[in-house]
Amino acid sequence: MSPLRKTALVAGVLYLLTFVSIPTLALYGSVHDPNYIVGHGPDTALLVGGVLEVIVALAGIGTAVVLYPVLKRQNEAAALGLVGSRVLEAAGILAGVACLLTIVSLRQAGAGPDALVTGQTLAVLYDRINLLSQSLMPIVNDLLLGYLLYKSRLVPRVLPWLAFIGAALLLVSDAAVLFGVVERVSVLPAIAVLPVALFEFSLGVYLTVKGFKPSPITADMV
């Protein structure tokens, strides 16, 4: 296996690994109960969700770092920007997880009714951080990656176009959520995220199974 094929394989697996956080929407359902922090019962769902999100954060950074040596041959500034945006996304994800783990810690410590406002504030803070880190930053990520892949022709052209369309839809959806036009969990955000999810999943599968297409920028790496 050539170094270029290994790079594609690792990047593809890491992209697929970023989808392990899909169950968090269900796992975090209970934390939005205003009385959760003074309730009883196991916190396993939140802890599992937190672990999954940490994996996603690290895998996200990994995708950009692994692809950087290849993508910088097309445009070093854009490739470096992708690494930076992935790091910012991961930092936001970890900050959100810290909010949820704080709620768990207060609950396990037996925080009384005085902590209700704190718990609700942390839950809302998580939602806002999640909007920025896992919805807004992917727009930047996919625009940069889509541009680099489109120009370099390392993958079929349909994949970068999915990234461009998905980024535009996600931007409209995020603006609607930010200004209170729609709820974070509603039909519009659910539809808007599909093209981006399809792009990243398809890219992960393509790189894992096929690798990069022949391109002038990788001619001396084969």
mmCIF file of N, CA and C in Angstrom, residues 60-61 64 78-92 133 137-142 144-145:
data_model
loop_
_atom_site.group_PDB
_atom_site.id
_atom_site.type_symbol
_atom_site.label_atom_id
_atom_site.label_comp_id
_atom_site.label_asym_id
_atom_site.label_seq_id
_atom_site.Cartn_x
_atom_site.Cartn_y
_atom_site.Cartn_z
ATOM 1 N N GLY A 60 -12.265 14.559 14.249
ATOM 2 C CA GLY A 60 -12.386 15.709 13.354
ATOM 3 C C GLY A 60 -11.048 16.386 13.120
ATOM 4 N N ILE A 61 -10.292 16.590 14.201
ATOM 5 C CA ILE A 61 -8.947 17.154 14.048
ATOM 6 C C ILE A 61 -8.090 16.218 13.202
ATOM 7 N N ALA A 64 -8.392 16.534 9.308
ATOM 8 C CA ALA A 64 -7.699 17.676 8.706
ATOM 9 C C ALA A 64 -6.186 17.501 8.741
ATOM 10 N N ALA A 78 -5.441 27.407 2.367
ATOM 11 C CA ALA A 78 -6.756 26.798 2.571
ATOM 12 C C ALA A 78 -6.639 25.512 3.386
ATOM 13 N N ALA A 79 -5.592 24.725 3.125
ATOM 14 C CA ALA A 79 -5.389 23.477 3.875
ATOM 15 C C ALA A 79 -5.114 23.778 5.344
ATOM 16 N N LEU A 80 -4.316 24.809 5.599
ATOM 17 C CA LEU A 80 -4.041 25.209 6.980
ATOM 18 C C LEU A 80 -5.300 25.758 7.635
ATOM 19 N N GLY A 81 -6.103 26.482 6.855
ATOM 20 C CA GLY A 81 -7.377 26.978 7.380
ATOM 21 C C GLY A 81 -8.301 25.849 7.789
ATOM 22 N N LEU A 82 -8.270 24.752 7.021
ATOM 23 C CA LEU A 82 -9.091 23.587 7.364
ATOM 24 C C LEU A 82 -8.656 22.991 8.698
ATOM 25 N N VAL A 83 -7.348 22.890 8.909
ATOM 26 C CA VAL A 83 -6.851 22.383 10.188
ATOM 27 C C VAL A 83 -7.301 23.297 11.327
ATOM 28 N N GLY A 84 -7.167 24.607 11.125
ATOM 29 C CA GLY A 84 -7.568 25.551 12.169
ATOM 30 C C GLY A 84 -9.049 25.494 12.477
ATOM 31 N N SER A 85 -9.887 25.396 11.444
ATOM 32 C CA SER A 85 -11.335 25.353 11.668
ATOM 33 C C SER A 85 -11.749 24.060 12.355
ATOM 34 N N ARG A 86 -11.057 22.970 12.036
ATOM 35 C CA ARG A 86 -11.348 21.701 12.706
ATOM 36 C C ARG A 86 -10.967 21.754 14.188
ATOM 37 N N VAL A 87 -9.850 22.423 14.480
ATOM 38 C CA VAL A 87 -9.439 22.578 15.879
ATOM 39 C C VAL A 87 -10.461 23.423 16.638
ATOM 40 N N LEU A 88 -10.945 24.509 16.018
ATOM 41 C CA LEU A 88 -11.960 25.345 16.668
ATOM 42 C C LEU A 88 -13.252 24.551 16.896
ATOM 43 N N GLU A 89 -13.625 23.755 15.914
ATOM 44 C CA GLU A 89 -14.816 22.908 16.061
ATOM 45 C C GLU A 89 -14.652 21.953 17.236
ATOM 46 N N ALA A 90 -13.497 21.320 17.318
ATOM 47 C CA ALA A 90 -13.237 20.371 18.404
ATOM 48 C C ALA A 90 -13.248 21.066 19.758
ATOM 49 N N ALA A 91 -12.676 22.267 19.820
ATOM 50 C CA ALA A 91 -12.667 23.018 21.082
ATOM 51 C C ALA A 91 -14.088 23.322 21.537
ATOM 52 N N GLY A 92 -14.951 23.678 20.583
ATOM 53 C CA GLY A 92 -16.351 23.930 20.920
ATOM 54 C C GLY A 92 -17.062 22.676 21.409
ATOM 55 N N SER A 133 -20.398 25.008 17.225
ATOM 56 C CA SER A 133 -19.315 24.053 16.969
ATOM 57 C C SER A 133 -19.689 22.952 15.991
ATOM 58 N N MET A 137 -19.420 25.695 12.387
ATOM 59 C CA MET A 137 -18.056 25.375 11.961
ATOM 60 C C MET A 137 -18.001 24.366 10.815
ATOM 61 N N PRO A 138 -18.901 23.379 10.764
ATOM 62 C CA PRO A 138 -18.894 22.487 9.599
ATOM 63 C C PRO A 138 -19.107 23.219 8.270
ATOM 64 N N ILE A 139 -19.780 24.374 8.303
ATOM 65 C CA ILE A 139 -19.929 25.161 7.082
ATOM 66 C C ILE A 139 -18.558 25.608 6.586
ATOM 67 N N VAL A 140 -17.748 26.135 7.515
ATOM 68 C CA VAL A 140 -16.398 26.574 7.166
ATOM 69 C C VAL A 140 -15.553 25.380 6.717
ATOM 70 N N ASN A 141 -15.639 24.289 7.485
ATOM 71 C CA ASN A 141 -14.868 23.088 7.145
ATOM 72 C C ASN A 141 -15.161 22.606 5.728
ATOM 73 N N ASP A 142 -16.442 22.480 5.429
ATOM 74 C CA ASP A 142 -16.816 21.870 4.158
ATOM 75 C C ASP A 142 -16.614 22.807 2.972
ATOM 76 N N LEU A 144 -14.055 24.936 2.776
ATOM 77 C CA LEU A 144 -12.620 24.836 2.524
ATOM 78 C C LEU A 144 -12.260 23.496 1.887
ATOM 79 N N LEU A 145 -12.786 22.412 2.473
ATOM 80 C CA LEU A 145 -12.476 21.084 1.950
ATOM 81 C C LEU A 145 -13.066 20.894 0.558
#
